[in-house]
mmCIF file of C-alpha atoms and ligand atoms in Angstrom:
data_model
loop_
_atom_site.group_PDB
_atom_site.id
_atom_site.type_symbol
_atom_site.label_atom_id
_atom_site.label_comp_id
_atom_site.label_asym_id
_atom_site.label_seq_id
_atom_site.Cartn_x
_atom_site.Cartn_y
_atom_site.Cartn_z
ATOM 1 C CA MET U 1 114.397 93.174 119.761
ATOM 2 C CA ARG U 2 112.433 95.118 122.419
ATOM 3 C CA HIS U 3 111.131 98.244 120.650
ATOM 4 C CA TYR U 4 111.162 99.182 116.955
ATOM 5 C CA THR U 5 111.457 102.951 116.703
ATOM 6 C CA HIS U 6 114.344 103.349 114.221
ATOM 7 C CA ILE U 7 115.891 101.220 111.461
ATOM 8 C CA ASN U 8 118.981 100.889 113.692
ATOM 9 C CA ASP U 9 116.933 98.794 116.133
ATOM 10 C CA LEU U 10 117.493 95.964 113.642
ATOM 11 C CA ASP U 11 120.751 94.098 114.306
ATOM 12 C CA ASN U 12 121.407 93.751 110.590
ATOM 13 C CA LEU U 13 119.355 95.379 107.827
ATOM 14 C CA GLN U 14 120.525 93.068 105.026
ATOM 15 C CA GLU U 15 119.758 89.929 107.063
ATOM 16 C CA THR U 16 116.341 91.318 108.027
ATOM 17 C CA VAL U 17 115.499 92.041 104.375
ATOM 18 C CA LYS U 18 116.422 88.434 103.507
ATOM 19 C CA GLU U 19 114.263 87.111 106.345
ATOM 20 C CA ALA U 20 111.360 89.305 105.211
ATOM 21 C CA LEU U 21 111.671 87.957 101.654
ATOM 22 C CA GLU U 22 111.567 84.405 103.033
ATOM 23 C CA LEU U 23 108.433 85.300 105.014
ATOM 24 C CA LYS U 24 106.905 86.704 101.844
ATOM 25 C CA GLN U 25 107.338 83.287 100.185
ATOM 26 C CA SER U 26 105.372 81.607 102.943
ATOM 27 C CA GLU U 27 103.613 84.209 105.050
ATOM 28 C CA LEU U 28 101.811 81.796 107.374
ATOM 29 C CA GLN U 29 104.881 79.804 108.447
ATOM 30 C CA PHE U 30 104.850 81.437 111.905
ATOM 31 C CA GLU U 31 101.068 81.594 112.273
ATOM 32 C CA ASN U 32 101.211 80.245 115.840
ATOM 33 C CA LEU U 33 103.958 82.549 117.147
ATOM 34 C CA GLY U 34 101.535 85.199 118.367
ATOM 35 C CA LYS U 35 98.769 82.856 119.475
ATOM 36 C CA GLY U 36 96.975 84.149 122.578
ATOM 37 C CA LYS U 37 98.760 87.508 122.308
ATOM 38 C CA THR U 38 97.407 90.911 121.315
ATOM 39 C CA ILE U 39 98.737 94.040 119.600
ATOM 40 C CA CYS U 40 97.110 97.455 120.107
ATOM 41 C CA LEU U 41 97.429 99.847 117.152
ATOM 42 C CA LEU U 42 96.955 103.448 118.285
ATOM 43 C CA PHE U 43 96.436 106.052 115.570
ATOM 44 C CA PHE U 44 96.749 109.734 116.372
ATOM 45 C CA ASN U 45 96.655 110.396 112.578
ATOM 46 C CA ASN U 46 95.069 108.995 109.413
ATOM 47 C CA SER U 47 96.330 105.922 107.617
ATOM 48 C CA LEU U 48 95.496 103.394 104.945
ATOM 49 C CA ARG U 49 98.618 101.246 104.394
ATOM 50 C CA THR U 50 100.040 101.270 107.896
ATOM 51 C CA ARG U 51 96.776 100.338 109.492
ATOM 52 C CA LEU U 52 95.877 97.501 107.129
ATOM 53 C CA SER U 53 99.364 96.076 106.551
ATOM 54 C CA THR U 54 100.245 96.018 110.255
ATOM 55 C CA GLN U 55 96.950 94.326 111.056
ATOM 56 C CA LYS U 56 97.537 91.829 108.233
ATOM 57 C CA ALA U 57 101.076 91.169 109.482
ATOM 58 C CA ALA U 58 99.776 90.589 113.013
ATOM 59 C CA GLN U 59 97.098 88.244 111.676
ATOM 60 C CA ASN U 60 99.725 86.245 109.725
ATOM 61 C CA LEU U 61 101.549 85.692 113.039
ATOM 62 C CA GLY U 62 98.397 84.625 114.891
ATOM 63 C CA LEU U 63 98.203 87.848 116.943
ATOM 64 C CA ASN U 64 94.907 89.450 117.901
ATOM 65 C CA THR U 65 94.619 93.124 116.991
ATOM 66 C CA ILE U 66 92.834 96.006 118.683
ATOM 67 C CA VAL U 67 92.785 99.251 116.708
ATOM 68 C CA MET U 68 91.940 102.631 118.178
ATOM 69 C CA ASN U 69 91.796 105.991 116.442
ATOM 70 C CA PHE U 70 93.216 107.717 119.474
ATOM 71 C CA GLY U 71 93.297 111.143 117.843
ATOM 72 C CA SER U 72 89.551 111.268 117.295
ATOM 73 C CA GLU U 73 88.189 108.793 119.856
ATOM 74 C CA GLY U 74 90.590 108.871 122.821
ATOM 75 C CA TRP U 75 90.817 111.364 125.657
ATOM 76 C CA GLN U 76 93.205 114.210 124.898
ATOM 77 C CA LEU U 77 96.492 113.313 126.574
ATOM 78 C CA GLU U 78 98.739 115.482 128.717
ATOM 79 C CA TYR U 79 102.466 114.775 128.344
ATOM 80 C CA GLU U 80 103.997 117.345 130.692
ATOM 81 C CA ASP U 81 105.193 116.222 134.132
ATOM 82 C CA GLY U 82 103.698 117.966 137.153
ATOM 83 C CA LYS U 83 101.070 119.769 135.085
ATOM 84 C CA ILE U 84 97.936 121.104 136.805
ATOM 85 C CA MET U 85 95.441 119.522 134.452
ATOM 86 C CA ASP U 86 92.650 122.066 134.658
ATOM 87 C CA GLN U 87 92.411 122.745 130.895
ATOM 88 C CA ASN U 88 91.248 120.525 128.010
ATOM 89 C CA LYS U 89 93.540 117.479 128.499
ATOM 90 C CA ALA U 90 91.547 114.773 130.307
ATOM 91 C CA GLU U 91 94.181 112.106 130.909
ATOM 92 C CA HIS U 92 97.936 111.907 131.478
ATOM 93 C CA VAL U 93 100.079 109.661 129.295
ATOM 94 C CA LYS U 94 101.410 108.075 132.521
ATOM 95 C CA GLU U 95 98.093 106.350 133.132
ATOM 96 C CA ALA U 96 97.098 105.958 129.474
ATOM 97 C CA ALA U 97 100.278 104.085 128.489
ATOM 98 C CA GLN U 98 100.083 101.776 131.502
ATOM 99 C CA VAL U 99 96.381 101.157 130.905
ATOM 100 C CA VAL U 100 96.920 100.288 127.228
ATOM 101 C CA SER U 101 99.631 97.845 128.374
ATOM 102 C CA GLN U 102 97.024 95.916 130.385
ATOM 103 C CA TYR U 103 95.207 94.950 127.192
ATOM 104 C CA CYS U 104 98.055 94.016 124.878
ATOM 105 C CA ASP U 105 101.534 92.510 124.546
ATOM 106 C CA ILE U 106 102.792 95.020 121.954
ATOM 107 C CA VAL U 107 101.641 98.594 121.290
ATOM 108 C CA ALA U 108 102.147 100.344 117.940
ATOM 109 C CA ILE U 109 101.761 104.101 117.632
ATOM 110 C CA ARG U 110 101.294 106.621 114.829
ATOM 111 C CA ALA U 111 101.813 110.218 115.945
ATOM 112 C CA PHE U 112 102.973 112.643 113.257
ATOM 113 C CA ALA U 113 105.032 115.759 113.733
ATOM 114 C CA GLY U 114 102.932 118.829 114.562
ATOM 115 C CA LEU U 115 105.346 120.864 112.360
ATOM 116 C CA GLU U 116 104.932 123.940 114.530
ATOM 117 C CA ASP U 117 107.536 123.479 117.234
ATOM 118 C CA LYS U 118 110.842 121.982 116.101
ATOM 119 C CA GLN U 119 112.051 121.173 119.627
ATOM 120 C CA LEU U 120 108.780 119.508 120.589
ATOM 121 C CA ASP U 121 108.789 117.348 117.444
ATOM 122 C CA ALA U 122 112.469 116.459 117.911
ATOM 123 C CA ALA U 123 111.650 115.255 121.438
ATOM 124 C CA GLU U 124 109.251 112.604 120.023
ATOM 125 C CA VAL U 125 106.892 113.345 122.897
ATOM 126 C CA VAL U 126 104.190 110.752 122.163
ATOM 127 C CA LEU U 127 106.480 107.886 121.189
ATOM 128 C CA ASN U 128 108.998 108.457 123.979
ATOM 129 C CA ASN U 129 106.350 108.803 126.666
ATOM 130 C CA PHE U 130 104.778 105.536 125.579
ATOM 131 C CA ILE U 131 108.226 103.905 125.682
ATOM 132 C CA LYS U 132 108.722 105.382 129.147
ATOM 133 C CA TYR U 133 105.398 104.412 130.696
ATOM 134 C CA ALA U 134 104.112 101.414 128.716
ATOM 135 C CA THR U 135 105.173 98.058 130.099
ATOM 136 C CA VAL U 136 105.130 96.358 126.670
ATOM 137 C CA PRO U 137 107.264 96.819 123.521
ATOM 138 C CA VAL U 138 106.504 99.850 121.339
ATOM 139 C CA VAL U 139 106.498 99.967 117.518
ATOM 140 C CA ASN U 140 106.760 103.226 115.578
ATOM 141 C CA MET U 141 104.092 103.474 112.843
ATOM 142 C CA GLU U 142 105.390 107.007 111.903
ATOM 143 C CA SER U 143 106.440 109.410 114.572
ATOM 144 C CA SER U 144 107.568 113.047 114.380
ATOM 145 C CA VAL U 145 111.014 112.094 113.162
ATOM 146 C CA GLY U 146 110.791 108.696 111.479
ATOM 147 C CA HIS U 147 108.812 106.038 109.658
ATOM 148 C CA PRO U 148 111.031 102.964 110.013
ATOM 149 C CA LEU U 149 108.394 100.413 108.906
ATOM 150 C CA GLN U 150 108.182 102.292 105.599
ATOM 151 C CA ALA U 151 111.987 102.396 105.282
ATOM 152 C CA LEU U 152 112.226 98.649 105.864
ATOM 153 C CA ALA U 153 109.518 97.999 103.235
ATOM 154 C CA ASP U 154 111.493 100.239 100.856
ATOM 155 C CA ALA U 155 114.688 98.264 101.547
ATOM 156 C CA ILE U 156 112.789 95.053 100.697
ATOM 157 C CA THR U 157 111.480 96.622 97.458
ATOM 158 C CA LEU U 158 114.956 97.873 96.471
ATOM 159 C CA GLU U 159 116.404 94.391 97.062
ATOM 160 C CA GLU U 160 113.726 92.773 94.889
ATOM 161 C CA ASN U 161 114.195 95.226 92.019
ATOM 162 C CA LYS U 162 117.870 96.086 91.845
ATOM 163 C CA VAL U 163 119.743 94.807 88.828
ATOM 164 C CA SER U 164 123.232 96.019 89.674
ATOM 165 C CA HIS U 165 125.187 95.300 92.828
ATOM 166 C CA LYS U 166 125.558 98.981 93.687
ATOM 167 C CA PRO U 167 122.544 100.847 92.255
ATOM 168 C CA LYS U 168 122.242 104.616 92.034
ATOM 169 C CA VAL U 169 119.316 105.642 94.257
ATOM 170 C CA VAL U 170 118.028 109.226 94.233
ATOM 171 C CA LEU U 171 115.750 110.672 96.918
ATOM 172 C CA SER U 172 113.987 113.587 95.252
ATOM 173 C CA TRP U 173 111.827 116.269 96.845
ATOM 174 C CA ALA U 174 108.667 117.062 94.831
ATOM 175 C CA PRO U 175 106.028 119.778 95.266
ATOM 176 C CA HIS U 176 102.932 119.498 97.466
ATOM 177 C CA PRO U 177 100.438 122.196 98.487
ATOM 178 C CA LYS U 178 100.430 121.254 102.184
ATOM 179 C CA SER U 179 103.038 121.172 104.874
ATOM 180 C CA LEU U 180 104.233 117.559 105.169
ATOM 181 C CA PRO U 181 106.486 115.890 107.747
ATOM 182 C CA HIS U 182 110.138 114.897 107.304
ATOM 183 C CA ALA U 183 109.691 111.401 108.764
ATOM 184 C CA VAL U 184 109.564 109.327 105.563
ATOM 185 C CA ALA U 185 112.565 111.098 104.044
ATOM 186 C CA ASN U 186 114.515 110.855 107.315
ATOM 187 C CA SER U 187 113.993 107.114 107.645
ATOM 188 C CA PHE U 188 114.733 106.526 103.974
ATOM 189 C CA ILE U 189 118.056 108.330 104.454
ATOM 190 C CA ASN U 190 118.815 106.344 107.649
ATOM 191 C CA MET U 191 118.158 103.158 105.694
ATOM 192 C CA MET U 192 120.155 104.158 102.597
ATOM 193 C CA GLN U 193 123.147 104.981 104.779
ATOM 194 C CA LEU U 194 123.228 101.256 105.645
ATOM 195 C CA GLN U 195 123.178 100.189 101.970
ATOM 196 C CA ASP U 196 125.889 99.613 99.408
ATOM 197 C CA ALA U 197 124.556 102.157 96.904
ATOM 198 C CA ASP U 198 125.371 105.405 95.143
ATOM 199 C CA PHE U 199 122.886 107.538 97.103
ATOM 200 C CA VAL U 200 122.001 111.136 96.188
ATOM 201 C CA ILE U 201 119.456 113.474 97.775
ATOM 202 C CA THR U 202 118.052 116.244 95.575
ATOM 203 C CA HIS U 203 115.874 119.153 96.683
ATOM 204 C CA PRO U 204 115.535 122.870 96.011
ATOM 205 C CA GLU U 205 117.577 125.318 98.098
ATOM 206 C CA GLY U 206 115.877 125.862 101.449
ATOM 207 C CA TYR U 207 114.556 122.317 101.784
ATOM 208 C CA ASP U 208 117.641 120.900 103.499
ATOM 209 C CA LEU U 209 116.758 118.156 105.962
ATOM 210 C CA ASN U 210 118.197 117.824 109.460
ATOM 211 C CA PRO U 211 122.008 117.776 108.970
ATOM 212 C CA GLU U 212 122.317 115.273 111.840
ATOM 213 C CA ILE U 213 120.330 112.817 109.703
ATOM 214 C CA VAL U 214 121.782 113.711 106.288
ATOM 215 C CA LYS U 215 125.347 113.487 107.670
ATOM 216 C CA ASP U 216 127.730 113.046 104.722
ATOM 217 C CA SER U 217 125.122 111.811 102.192
ATOM 218 C CA ASN U 218 125.444 113.555 98.811
ATOM 219 C CA VAL U 219 123.098 116.495 98.227
ATOM 220 C CA GLU U 220 122.635 117.865 94.692
ATOM 221 C CA HIS U 221 120.407 120.900 94.143
ATOM 222 C CA ASN U 222 120.121 120.326 90.395
ATOM 223 C CA GLN U 223 117.380 117.693 90.080
ATOM 224 C CA GLU U 224 118.151 116.839 86.451
ATOM 225 C CA LYS U 225 121.834 116.358 87.203
ATOM 226 C CA ALA U 226 120.945 114.126 90.157
ATOM 227 C CA PHE U 227 118.736 111.967 87.918
ATOM 228 C CA GLU U 228 121.553 111.116 85.466
ATOM 229 C CA ASN U 229 122.215 107.342 85.504
ATOM 230 C CA ALA U 230 119.789 106.747 88.367
ATOM 231 C CA ASP U 231 118.390 103.233 88.837
ATOM 232 C CA PHE U 232 115.745 104.261 91.392
ATOM 233 C CA ILE U 233 113.950 107.578 91.871
ATOM 234 C CA TYR U 234 112.385 107.710 95.348
ATOM 235 C CA VAL U 235 110.103 110.726 95.611
ATOM 236 C CA LYS U 236 108.709 112.500 98.662
ATOM 237 C CA ASN U 237 107.601 115.973 99.572
ATOM 238 C CA TRP U 238 108.644 117.500 102.857
ATOM 239 C CA SER U 239 108.200 120.962 104.305
ATOM 240 C CA SER U 240 111.145 123.181 105.152
ATOM 241 C CA TYR U 241 113.204 122.027 108.131
ATOM 242 C CA LYS U 242 115.083 125.302 108.585
ATOM 243 C CA ASP U 243 111.976 127.494 108.310
ATOM 244 C CA TYR U 244 110.288 124.778 110.301
ATOM 245 C CA GLY U 245 107.128 123.283 108.782
ATOM 246 C CA LYS U 246 106.755 126.037 106.166
ATOM 247 C CA VAL U 247 105.958 125.507 102.490
ATOM 248 C CA ILE U 248 108.413 127.911 100.904
ATOM 249 C CA PRO U 249 108.138 128.613 97.135
ATOM 250 C CA GLN U 250 106.259 125.773 95.504
ATOM 251 C CA LYS U 251 108.796 124.775 92.797
ATOM 252 C CA LYS U 252 106.071 123.116 90.714
ATOM 253 C CA ASP U 253 108.651 122.235 88.068
ATOM 254 C CA TRP U 254 110.100 119.641 90.475
ATOM 255 C CA ILE U 255 107.184 117.315 89.546
ATOM 256 C CA ILE U 256 108.333 113.881 88.350
ATOM 257 C CA SER U 257 107.470 113.740 84.629
ATOM 258 C CA ASP U 258 108.411 111.406 81.799
ATOM 259 C CA ASP U 259 110.972 113.959 80.608
ATOM 260 C CA LYS U 260 112.784 113.697 83.913
ATOM 261 C CA MET U 261 112.565 109.907 84.064
ATOM 262 C CA ASN U 262 114.087 109.844 80.560
ATOM 263 C CA ILE U 263 117.304 111.322 81.994
ATOM 264 C CA THR U 264 117.727 108.248 84.227
ATOM 265 C CA ASN U 265 119.001 104.749 83.535
ATOM 266 C CA ASN U 266 115.420 103.532 82.941
ATOM 267 C CA ALA U 267 114.897 104.058 86.669
ATOM 268 C CA LYS U 268 112.157 102.562 88.786
ATOM 269 C CA PHE U 269 109.815 105.088 90.392
ATOM 270 C CA MET U 270 109.106 104.807 94.126
ATOM 271 C CA HIS U 271 106.803 106.672 96.517
ATOM 272 C CA CYS U 272 105.469 105.594 99.921
ATOM 273 C CA LEU U 273 101.889 106.749 99.092
ATOM 274 C CA PRO U 274 99.497 108.477 99.530
ATOM 275 C CA VAL U 275 100.535 110.550 96.512
ATOM 276 C CA ARG U 276 98.923 113.507 94.747
ATOM 277 C CA ARG U 277 98.854 112.702 91.050
ATOM 278 C CA ASN U 278 99.987 115.442 88.673
ATOM 279 C CA VAL U 279 101.354 117.463 91.579
ATOM 280 C CA ILE U 280 104.124 115.156 92.851
ATOM 281 C CA VAL U 281 104.171 112.766 89.890
ATOM 282 C CA ALA U 282 102.634 112.799 86.422
ATOM 283 C CA ASP U 283 100.114 110.073 85.579
ATOM 284 C CA GLU U 284 102.404 108.722 82.854
ATOM 285 C CA VAL U 285 105.144 107.955 85.415
ATOM 286 C CA ILE U 286 103.069 106.441 88.209
ATOM 287 C CA ASP U 287 101.084 104.408 85.663
ATOM 288 C CA SER U 288 104.198 103.168 83.853
ATOM 289 C CA GLU U 289 105.617 99.682 84.223
ATOM 290 C CA ASN U 290 108.590 101.192 86.068
ATOM 291 C CA SER U 291 106.406 102.289 88.963
ATOM 292 C CA LEU U 292 106.937 100.255 92.148
ATOM 293 C CA VAL U 293 104.409 102.030 94.368
ATOM 294 C CA ILE U 294 102.047 99.052 94.713
ATOM 295 C CA ASP U 295 104.956 96.683 95.396
ATOM 296 C CA GLN U 296 106.123 99.044 98.154
ATOM 297 C CA ALA U 297 102.659 99.030 99.697
ATOM 298 C CA ASN U 298 102.555 95.222 99.482
ATOM 299 C CA ASN U 299 105.941 94.981 101.208
ATOM 300 C CA ARG U 300 104.602 96.961 104.179
ATOM 301 C CA THR U 301 103.030 93.678 105.318
ATOM 302 C CA TYR U 302 106.369 91.828 105.347
ATOM 303 C CA SER U 303 108.196 94.757 106.893
ATOM 304 C CA ALA U 304 105.707 94.809 109.790
ATOM 305 C CA GLN U 305 105.622 91.023 109.983
ATOM 306 C CA ILE U 306 109.391 90.580 110.351
ATOM 307 C CA VAL U 307 109.474 93.345 112.995
ATOM 308 C CA LEU U 308 106.594 91.827 114.996
ATOM 309 C CA LYS U 309 108.176 88.375 114.678
ATOM 310 C CA LYS U 310 111.466 89.640 116.144
ATOM 311 C CA ILE U 311 109.619 91.306 119.034
ATOM 312 C CA LEU U 312 107.441 88.237 119.723
ATOM 313 C CA GLU U 313 110.519 86.009 119.798
ATOM 314 C CA GLU U 314 111.885 88.033 122.712
ATOM 315 C CA LEU U 315 108.696 88.439 124.728
HETATM 316 C C1 AN0 I 1 102.267 111.662 105.486
HETATM 317 C C2 AN0 I 1 103.696 112.185 105.504
HETATM 318 O O1 AN0 I 1 104.093 112.854 104.562
HETATM 319 O O2 AN0 I 1 104.432 111.922 106.482
HETATM 320 C C3 AN0 I 1 102.248 110.153 105.556
HETATM 321 C C4 AN0 I 1 103.102 109.424 104.594
HETATM 322 C C5 AN0 I 1 103.187 107.986 104.836
HETATM 323 N N1 AN0 I 1 101.628 112.058 104.255
HETATM 324 C C6 AN0 I 1 100.610 112.898 104.210
HETATM 325 O O3 AN0 I 1 100.190 113.410 105.231
HETATM 326 C C7 AN0 I 1 99.989 113.175 102.884
HETATM 327 N N1 CP I 2 102.896 104.875 103.484
HETATM 328 C C1 CP I 2 102.074 104.974 104.552
HETATM 329 O O1 CP I 2 102.502 104.926 105.711
HETATM 330 O O2 CP I 2 100.749 105.104 104.246
HETATM 331 P P1 CP I 2 99.541 105.425 105.249
HETATM 332 O O3 CP I 2 99.763 106.819 105.759
HETATM 333 O O4 CP I 2 98.313 105.268 104.430
HETATM 334 O O5 CP I 2 99.600 104.450 106.380
#
């Protein structure tokens, strides 16, 4: 594998999940694979899990890691071709991406959607320019459109916790006071479309995601109906896609409470974190034994590790 920007960059999701679970059993078995090599982690946005789990994964493979908070510490980058750079942008991505490539063998990038300009976000300007100008493989640590390391960790967690062959998995929108990206939901949908599962997306009217990503996945606007017989409830807030980046009516009653979980088939609760307690999910649900949020965060290490292993093997 050259770059990892989308779950479809994996040849076979099911095989990759199996390989990740084997790595989890013995996480240092490839500790020499990355010896003498370096990964640069560039963050244009905040992080807890992605930063630490990717660094841990790299360490387990013997890679050196350089981390930079590009958003706060780097020069502001220009992405437009032919631009007269007489304003506030000090450096062009053409040089920056090539320069970063001098110091590492893999570069990983986090650059969230701005949520102001739909076309600009859809163009994945930061990620695609790094792919274009960097001379090393690029890993997506959450871009405008996707968060495929999270989706792979979620696939690992589903595999570990499913009891039936074809579980019912529900992706539910939940309320949040701020405007949040679509990336986690998008990648979760991409991943679920590769699974043998009864998959349902539920959200209030007006929160439809990009139809090119949703494709023919089931959408149910009645949250309680969607929860019937569910084995997994995967929760995420996202802002409106149609009224791009807007928080349209709050729908506070979409919070995940015990009452709602009681409709399900004793479902497991999942969320990628960070989560706002008692806004997205009630304490009683996230603190219950059915909550998988810490397992998901743990699996971020093995998701990143299997991806870095596949890239290292082809360097
Ligand atoms: C980000 C998001 O919703 O995309 C990161 C999630 C992994 N969440 C927040 O900004 C709260
Ligand atoms: N789930 C996730 O990507 O968390 P961070 O934003 O803390 O990295």
